[in-house]
Amino acid sequence: MSGPKGIAYQVVSAEELLRRQTEATRSRVAARRAAVATLRIAVGEELVADIPATRADSLGTANLAQLGVLENALVAEEAAISAARQRDRTARARSALAAELDSLQIELPALRFRGTNEPRAESRPAAAPQLVRRLQAVLDLATELDDSLQGDLRRLAEVVADPAAAPAKALGFLTEMEARVTAATNRQRAQERLTRRVEELGYAFADLLSSKTEEGLKAHVILENLTGRPDQVGIDAAVRRFGELDRSRAAAADRRFAVEQATAVLREMGYAVEVGPVGADGELVALASTQAWPHHGLRLVFPAGRAGLHTIPVAFDDTDVRDDVAFEESSCGDVDRLRQGLSERGVPTDLTHHVAPGGLAVRRETRSAAARTATPAVRKRKL
């Protein structure tokens, strides 16, 4: 026998967990599909004409296995488009540098861009072979950079190729440019890795970002603050915060599911259940009543931030204390059946505490306070 009880629960329903996993994967695929479509437009159809577009127009009906296939296909397509864009950027950079060298009439017989066999016309004495090789390496590295160093590269080529320049001057300038180009390349590659990690973060938490919840809105703000030139500290902080928000959202989903299944079980037991709105402190309350006890009912309290509920016997009218105790004793079996029904629906419970009948004065409840909202639709989930 018992009066008020404290109950902890855990959602293990295979059907519910599969539904959530499917929705999360569907959100990831949708986010990647949008990113790939944008990338195709940015790169241009001419460069990606040979890269097949992934058909992903059936996301709403695809199961988890089908979504996995689509996700892998989109990952491969995105990688292929990115590679095509990089090849085009490198080719354009090589062409631009070659044009600059030709316009300067630089004589570097051994200097050729990788993949080409076009000899240069001889108009000046050849530069020292070791300078040529090092200049070749600098220019090859610089093809991955933006235009910020192009002016310095032209000057470098002039100095190295100028037969009147002292070897020490040419060597010193080349050494300086090697250091600058290497540092710039390392910075650019590091920034590209960070930008890519932000993109992957958007995919990993696409389900959170696409949710119309408070957690989803907060996640959007965090992701927007990472745009531009993200840094490692900001990304690490975002990962931690996203994890917290996602766990909070999952806990809220657990509670919604537990409330739905508890409502269904109580109705099957003959109770009428009214679920109130979420309170200011995040608490959610349901009130169950039955014709067998017209002056009493059960108050179910689902607190925020914890997978648990409290069952509290209540009286609707000015009842006799003996009737209150009798209802507490009677409702004990109903609470046990509630726990059994929840377990059968994929929400096993543990009793955390209980109070003997009569141990606390029965709480007085008005029916009008309970009838705040209509009872939500119930989704029955299996183990």
Short mmCIF file of C-alpha atoms in Angstrom, two decimals:
data_model
loop_
_atom_site.label_atom_id
_atom_site.label_comp_id
_atom_site.label_asym_id
_atom_site.label_seq_id
_atom_site.Cartn_x
_atom_site.Cartn_y
_atom_site.Cartn_z
CA MET A 1 0.00 0.00 0.00
CA SER A 2 1.17 3.51 -0.64
CA GLY A 3 0.24 7.13 -0.89
CA PRO A 4 2.44 9.45 -2.96
CA LYS A 5 5.13 7.68 -5.01
CA GLY A 6 8.26 8.72 -6.84
CA ILE A 7 9.05 6.86 -10.05
CA ALA A 8 12.06 7.00 -12.36
CA TYR A 9 11.65 5.91 -15.98
CA GLN A 10 13.75 5.17 -19.04
CA VAL A 11 12.62 5.11 -22.64
CA VAL A 12 13.84 1.90 -24.29
CA SER A 13 11.04 1.40 -26.80
CA ALA A 14 12.70 -0.03 -29.90
CA GLU A 15 10.06 1.50 -32.13
CA GLU A 16 10.42 4.96 -30.61
CA LEU A 17 14.22 4.90 -30.64
CA LEU A 18 14.21 3.71 -34.27
CA ARG A 19 11.84 6.55 -35.14
CA ARG A 20 14.20 9.06 -33.58
CA GLN A 21 17.25 7.57 -35.29
CA THR A 22 15.44 7.65 -38.62
CA GLU A 23 14.43 11.27 -38.14
CA ALA A 24 17.98 12.24 -37.20
CA THR A 25 19.38 10.52 -40.30
CA ARG A 26 16.68 12.09 -42.48
CA SER A 27 17.68 15.54 -41.18
CA ARG A 28 21.35 14.87 -41.93
CA VAL A 29 20.58 13.71 -45.45
CA ALA A 30 18.35 16.72 -46.10
CA ALA A 31 21.06 19.10 -44.87
CA ARG A 32 23.73 17.45 -47.01
CA ARG A 33 21.44 17.36 -50.03
CA ALA A 34 20.91 21.13 -49.73
CA ALA A 35 24.65 21.73 -49.31
CA VAL A 36 25.51 19.61 -52.36
CA ALA A 37 22.92 21.42 -54.49
CA THR A 38 24.39 24.78 -53.45
CA LEU A 39 27.91 23.53 -54.16
CA ARG A 40 26.91 22.40 -57.65
CA ILE A 41 25.58 25.84 -58.46
CA ALA A 42 28.68 27.57 -57.06
CA VAL A 43 31.09 25.38 -59.01
CA GLY A 44 29.16 25.47 -62.28
CA GLU A 45 27.58 22.70 -64.30
CA GLU A 46 30.46 22.59 -66.77
CA LEU A 47 32.89 21.36 -64.12
CA VAL A 48 30.49 18.83 -62.59
CA ALA A 49 28.83 17.59 -65.76
CA ASP A 50 30.51 14.18 -65.38
CA ILE A 51 29.53 13.83 -61.71
CA PRO A 52 26.10 12.17 -61.40
CA ALA A 53 23.61 13.96 -59.15
CA THR A 54 22.23 11.85 -56.31
CA ARG A 55 18.48 11.26 -56.45
CA ALA A 56 17.21 12.06 -52.96
CA ASP A 57 13.64 13.13 -53.54
CA SER A 58 11.99 10.45 -51.40
CA LEU A 59 13.34 11.39 -47.97
CA GLY A 60 9.90 11.51 -46.40
CA THR A 61 9.21 7.83 -47.06
CA ALA A 62 12.72 6.33 -46.99
CA ASN A 63 13.56 3.93 -44.17
CA LEU A 64 16.79 3.97 -42.17
CA ALA A 65 18.68 1.65 -44.54
CA GLN A 66 17.62 3.65 -47.61
CA LEU A 67 18.60 6.89 -45.91
CA GLY A 68 22.02 5.43 -45.16
CA VAL A 69 22.56 4.65 -48.84
CA LEU A 70 21.50 8.18 -49.81
CA GLU A 71 23.80 9.72 -47.23
CA ASN A 72 26.81 7.76 -48.49
CA ALA A 73 26.02 8.73 -52.07
CA LEU A 74 25.76 12.42 -51.15
CA VAL A 75 29.06 12.27 -49.24
CA ALA A 76 30.77 10.81 -52.32
CA GLU A 77 29.14 13.37 -54.61
CA GLU A 78 30.19 16.25 -52.36
CA ALA A 79 33.78 14.98 -52.27
CA ALA A 80 33.86 14.63 -56.07
CA ILE A 81 32.55 18.17 -56.61
CA SER A 82 35.02 19.62 -54.10
CA ALA A 83 37.88 17.81 -55.84
CA ALA A 84 36.75 19.13 -59.23
CA ARG A 85 36.63 22.66 -57.83
CA GLN A 86 40.13 22.32 -56.37
CA ARG A 87 41.52 21.01 -59.67
CA ASP A 88 39.97 23.93 -61.51
CA ARG A 89 41.32 26.45 -59.00
CA THR A 90 44.83 24.99 -59.24
CA ALA A 91 44.72 24.94 -63.04
CA ARG A 92 43.63 28.58 -63.13
CA ALA A 93 46.39 29.57 -60.73
CA ARG A 94 49.03 27.72 -62.75
CA SER A 95 47.80 29.36 -65.93
CA ALA A 96 47.90 32.81 -64.37
CA LEU A 97 51.42 32.33 -63.05
CA ALA A 98 52.61 30.94 -66.36
CA ALA A 99 51.19 33.97 -68.13
CA GLU A 100 52.98 36.28 -65.71
CA LEU A 101 56.29 34.52 -66.27
CA ASP A 102 55.84 34.67 -70.02
CA SER A 103 54.98 38.37 -69.91
CA LEU A 104 58.19 39.04 -67.99
CA GLN A 105 60.17 37.05 -70.57
CA ILE A 106 61.84 35.15 -67.80
CA GLU A 107 64.34 32.54 -68.84
CA LEU A 108 64.06 29.50 -66.61
CA PRO A 109 64.54 26.52 -68.92
CA ALA A 110 64.06 23.91 -66.21
CA LEU A 111 60.94 25.54 -64.76
CA ARG A 112 57.72 23.88 -65.88
CA PHE A 113 54.44 23.46 -64.09
CA ARG A 114 53.72 19.86 -63.25
CA GLY A 115 51.72 18.16 -65.96
CA THR A 116 52.97 20.43 -68.77
CA ASN A 117 55.79 20.01 -71.27
CA GLU A 118 55.77 23.44 -72.85
CA PRO A 119 59.34 24.80 -73.14
CA ARG A 120 60.00 28.49 -72.56
CA ALA A 121 61.70 30.67 -75.14
CA GLU A 122 65.30 31.49 -74.32
CA SER A 123 65.94 35.24 -74.04
CA ARG A 124 68.20 35.49 -70.98
CA PRO A 125 70.94 33.38 -69.47
CA ALA A 126 69.55 30.59 -67.35
CA ALA A 127 69.27 31.05 -63.63
CA ALA A 128 71.19 28.75 -61.31
CA PRO A 129 69.67 25.25 -61.31
CA GLN A 130 69.20 25.17 -57.53
CA LEU A 131 67.31 28.47 -57.66
CA VAL A 132 65.16 27.13 -60.47
CA ARG A 133 64.22 24.05 -58.48
CA ARG A 134 63.39 26.06 -55.37
CA LEU A 135 61.42 28.59 -57.37
CA GLN A 136 59.50 25.73 -58.97
CA ALA A 137 58.58 24.41 -55.51
CA VAL A 138 57.43 27.86 -54.31
CA LEU A 139 55.29 28.41 -57.36
CA ASP A 140 53.75 24.95 -57.11
CA LEU A 141 52.86 25.61 -53.48
CA ALA A 142 51.49 29.06 -54.26
CA THR A 143 48.98 27.73 -56.76
CA GLU A 144 46.82 26.66 -53.81
CA LEU A 145 46.70 30.20 -52.41
CA ASP A 146 44.45 33.13 -53.17
CA ASP A 147 45.65 36.27 -55.00
CA SER A 148 47.17 37.97 -51.95
CA LEU A 149 50.74 36.88 -52.77
CA GLN A 150 50.64 37.14 -56.54
CA GLY A 151 52.43 40.49 -56.64
CA ASP A 152 55.25 39.19 -54.47
CA LEU A 153 55.53 36.08 -56.61
CA ARG A 154 56.01 38.20 -59.74
CA ARG A 155 58.73 40.16 -58.00
CA LEU A 156 60.33 36.92 -56.86
CA ALA A 157 60.40 35.62 -60.41
CA GLU A 158 61.98 38.84 -61.65
CA VAL A 159 64.73 38.77 -59.04
CA VAL A 160 65.58 35.09 -59.44
CA ALA A 161 65.61 35.32 -63.23
CA ASP A 162 67.53 38.61 -63.41
CA PRO A 163 71.08 37.72 -64.53
CA ALA A 164 72.32 41.06 -63.16
CA ALA A 165 71.10 40.26 -59.64
CA ALA A 166 73.69 39.02 -57.21
CA PRO A 167 73.22 35.36 -56.30
CA ALA A 168 73.01 36.25 -52.62
CA LYS A 169 70.20 38.71 -53.28
CA ALA A 170 68.24 36.21 -55.34
CA LEU A 171 68.81 33.46 -52.79
CA GLY A 172 67.83 35.69 -49.85
CA PHE A 173 64.65 36.87 -51.53
CA LEU A 174 63.74 33.32 -52.51
CA THR A 175 64.29 32.09 -48.95
CA GLU A 176 62.02 34.84 -47.62
CA MET A 177 59.30 33.98 -50.14
CA GLU A 178 59.55 30.28 -49.32
CA ALA A 179 58.84 31.06 -45.70
CA ARG A 180 55.95 33.43 -46.54
CA VAL A 181 54.32 31.05 -49.00
CA THR A 182 54.70 28.08 -46.66
CA ALA A 183 53.18 30.02 -43.74
CA ALA A 184 50.34 31.31 -45.89
CA THR A 185 49.63 27.83 -47.23
CA ASN A 186 49.59 26.35 -43.73
CA ARG A 187 47.21 29.07 -42.52
CA GLN A 188 44.89 28.59 -45.46
CA ARG A 189 44.81 24.81 -45.09
CA ALA A 190 44.17 25.11 -41.35
CA GLN A 191 41.31 27.55 -42.00
CA GLU A 192 39.86 25.23 -44.63
CA ARG A 193 39.95 22.35 -42.13
CA LEU A 194 38.13 24.47 -39.55
CA THR A 195 35.54 25.56 -42.09
CA ARG A 196 35.03 21.95 -43.09
CA ARG A 197 34.60 20.94 -39.46
CA VAL A 198 31.88 23.56 -39.05
CA GLU A 199 30.11 22.10 -42.09
CA GLU A 200 30.32 18.60 -40.63
CA LEU A 201 29.04 19.95 -37.31
CA GLY A 202 25.98 21.23 -39.14
CA TYR A 203 25.41 17.76 -40.59
CA ALA A 204 26.00 15.92 -37.31
CA PHE A 205 23.45 18.06 -35.45
CA ALA A 206 21.09 18.64 -38.37
CA ASP A 207 18.19 17.09 -36.43
CA LEU A 208 18.74 19.54 -33.57
CA LEU A 209 19.15 22.50 -35.94
CA SER A 210 16.00 21.65 -37.89
CA SER A 211 13.83 21.25 -34.77
CA LYS A 212 11.41 24.04 -33.92
CA THR A 213 12.39 23.90 -30.27
CA GLU A 214 14.12 26.31 -27.92
CA GLU A 215 17.19 24.10 -28.15
CA GLY A 216 17.10 24.24 -31.95
CA LEU A 217 16.90 28.04 -31.98
CA LYS A 218 19.85 28.30 -29.60
CA ALA A 219 21.86 25.90 -31.77
CA HIS A 220 21.18 28.05 -34.84
CA VAL A 221 22.61 31.11 -33.10
CA ILE A 222 25.73 29.17 -32.11
CA LEU A 223 26.27 27.91 -35.66
CA GLU A 224 25.77 31.38 -37.15
CA ASN A 225 28.43 32.75 -34.81
CA LEU A 226 30.92 30.25 -36.29
CA THR A 227 30.54 31.47 -39.86
CA GLY A 228 33.33 33.46 -41.49
CA ARG A 229 36.66 32.49 -39.96
CA PRO A 230 35.97 29.94 -37.21
CA ASP A 231 38.63 29.14 -34.64
CA GLN A 232 39.33 25.90 -32.81
CA VAL A 233 38.28 27.24 -29.41
CA GLY A 234 34.92 28.39 -30.77
CA ILE A 235 34.31 25.07 -32.52
CA ASP A 236 35.15 23.03 -29.43
CA ALA A 237 32.81 25.19 -27.35
CA ALA A 238 30.07 24.77 -29.94
CA VAL A 239 30.47 20.98 -29.91
CA ARG A 240 30.05 20.92 -26.13
CA ARG A 241 27.05 23.25 -26.23
CA PHE A 242 25.42 21.32 -29.08
CA GLY A 243 25.80 18.13 -27.05
CA GLU A 244 24.11 19.75 -24.06
CA LEU A 245 21.26 21.10 -26.16
CA ASP A 246 20.77 17.76 -27.91
CA ARG A 247 20.64 15.90 -24.60
CA SER A 248 18.11 18.41 -23.30
CA ARG A 249 16.00 17.93 -26.41
CA ALA A 250 16.22 14.15 -26.07
CA ALA A 251 15.13 14.39 -22.42
CA ALA A 252 12.14 16.47 -23.47
CA ALA A 253 11.28 13.87 -26.11
CA ASP A 254 11.55 11.13 -23.46
CA ARG A 255 9.14 13.00 -21.24
CA ARG A 256 6.64 13.56 -24.04
CA PHE A 257 6.74 9.87 -24.85
CA ALA A 258 6.37 8.87 -21.19
CA VAL A 259 3.40 11.21 -20.77
CA GLU A 260 1.72 9.83 -23.88
CA GLN A 261 2.16 6.23 -22.78
CA ALA A 262 1.11 6.92 -19.18
CA THR A 263 -2.02 8.64 -20.49
CA ALA A 264 -2.81 5.64 -22.68
CA VAL A 265 -2.30 3.15 -19.85
CA LEU A 266 -4.50 5.09 -17.43
CA ARG A 267 -7.26 5.37 -20.02
CA GLU A 268 -7.15 1.64 -20.57
CA MET A 269 -7.59 1.30 -16.78
CA GLY A 270 -10.74 3.43 -16.91
CA TYR A 271 -9.27 6.79 -15.92
CA ALA A 272 -10.04 10.07 -17.62
CA VAL A 273 -6.80 12.00 -18.05
CA GLU A 274 -6.32 15.72 -18.54
CA VAL A 275 -2.83 17.01 -19.34
CA GLY A 276 -1.97 20.59 -18.50
CA PRO A 277 0.50 22.88 -20.28
CA VAL A 278 4.16 23.03 -19.37
CA GLY A 279 4.59 25.26 -16.34
CA ALA A 280 6.99 28.16 -15.95
CA ASP A 281 9.49 25.86 -14.24
CA GLY A 282 9.19 23.27 -17.00
CA GLU A 283 6.99 20.99 -14.91
CA LEU A 284 4.19 19.11 -16.66
CA VAL A 285 1.10 17.90 -14.76
CA ALA A 286 -1.59 15.39 -15.69
CA LEU A 287 -4.70 14.71 -13.60
CA ALA A 288 -6.40 11.29 -13.74
CA SER A 289 -9.86 10.61 -12.35
CA THR A 290 -12.21 7.63 -12.35
CA GLN A 291 -15.93 7.15 -11.73
CA ALA A 292 -15.11 4.53 -9.09
CA TRP A 293 -13.81 7.37 -6.92
CA PRO A 294 -15.79 10.48 -7.93
CA HIS A 295 -14.23 12.70 -5.23
CA HIS A 296 -10.60 11.65 -5.70
CA GLY A 297 -7.98 11.38 -8.40
CA LEU A 298 -4.30 10.92 -9.15
CA ARG A 299 -2.01 13.83 -9.92
CA LEU A 300 0.97 12.87 -12.11
CA VAL A 301 3.83 15.35 -12.03
CA PHE A 302 6.63 15.13 -14.63
CA PRO A 303 9.43 17.49 -13.53
CA ALA A 304 11.81 19.18 -15.95
CA GLY A 305 15.36 17.96 -16.39
CA ARG A 306 14.81 14.54 -14.86
CA ALA A 307 13.37 11.27 -16.19
CA GLY A 308 10.87 10.75 -13.42
CA LEU A 309 7.33 11.33 -12.24
CA HIS A 310 5.44 11.64 -8.98
CA THR A 311 1.98 10.15 -8.40
CA ILE A 312 0.07 12.11 -5.78
CA PRO A 313 -3.44 11.18 -4.55
CA VAL A 314 -5.71 14.25 -4.53
CA ALA A 315 -9.22 15.07 -3.37
CA PHE A 316 -11.58 17.21 -5.44
CA ASP A 317 -14.00 18.02 -2.65
CA ASP A 318 -14.11 18.41 1.12
CA THR A 319 -13.67 14.73 1.81
CA ASP A 320 -13.38 12.69 5.00
CA VAL A 321 -9.84 11.70 5.94
CA ARG A 322 -10.90 8.05 6.12
CA ASP A 323 -12.03 8.21 2.50
CA ASP A 324 -8.73 9.84 1.59
CA VAL A 325 -6.76 6.96 3.13
CA ALA A 326 -9.05 4.40 1.49
CA PHE A 327 -8.41 5.97 -1.91
CA GLU A 328 -4.66 6.00 -1.29
CA GLU A 329 -4.77 2.30 -0.48
CA SER A 330 -6.92 1.58 -3.53
CA SER A 331 -4.80 3.66 -5.89
CA CYS A 332 -1.65 1.77 -4.88
CA GLY A 333 -2.61 -1.14 -7.12
CA ASP A 334 -3.43 1.27 -9.95
CA VAL A 335 0.02 2.83 -9.73
CA ASP A 336 1.58 -0.62 -9.89
CA ARG A 337 -0.52 -1.41 -12.97
CA LEU A 338 0.54 1.93 -14.45
CA ARG A 339 4.18 0.97 -14.01
CA GLN A 340 3.57 -2.43 -15.56
CA GLY A 341 1.76 -0.87 -18.51
CA LEU A 342 4.57 1.62 -19.07
CA SER A 343 7.12 -1.20 -19.09
CA GLU A 344 5.09 -3.07 -21.71
CA ARG A 345 5.15 0.06 -23.86
CA GLY A 346 8.92 0.47 -23.70
CA VAL A 347 9.18 2.69 -20.61
CA PRO A 348 10.46 0.56 -17.70
CA THR A 349 10.33 2.24 -14.29
CA ASP A 350 11.93 2.06 -10.85
CA LEU A 351 10.25 3.07 -7.61
CA THR A 352 12.41 5.77 -5.97
CA HIS A 353 10.29 6.51 -2.89
CA HIS A 354 6.81 6.13 -1.45
CA VAL A 355 4.76 7.38 1.46
CA ALA A 356 2.40 5.15 3.43
CA PRO A 357 -1.33 5.94 3.19
CA GLY A 358 -2.21 8.69 5.63
CA GLY A 359 1.42 9.72 6.01
CA LEU A 360 0.68 13.05 4.35
CA ALA A 361 -2.51 15.04 4.17
CA VAL A 362 -4.23 14.52 0.84
CA ARG A 363 -3.79 17.44 -1.49
CA ARG A 364 -6.95 19.35 -2.44
CA GLU A 365 -7.44 19.80 -6.16
CA THR A 366 -10.15 21.58 -8.15
CA ARG A 367 -11.35 19.96 -11.30
CA SER A 368 -11.30 23.23 -13.20
CA ALA A 369 -7.56 23.58 -12.51
CA ALA A 370 -6.95 20.24 -14.19
CA ALA A 371 -9.00 20.91 -17.31
CA ARG A 372 -6.49 23.23 -18.95
CA THR A 373 -5.87 21.62 -22.31
CA ALA A 374 -7.27 18.85 -24.40
CA THR A 375 -5.64 15.45 -23.97
CA PRO A 376 -2.97 14.97 -26.69
CA ALA A 377 -3.09 12.17 -29.23
CA VAL A 378 -1.43 8.97 -28.04
CA ARG A 379 1.20 7.04 -29.97
CA LYS A 380 1.63 3.49 -28.75
CA ARG A 381 5.19 2.21 -29.03
CA LYS A 382 6.35 -1.34 -28.69
CA LEU A 383 9.52 -2.72 -27.17
#
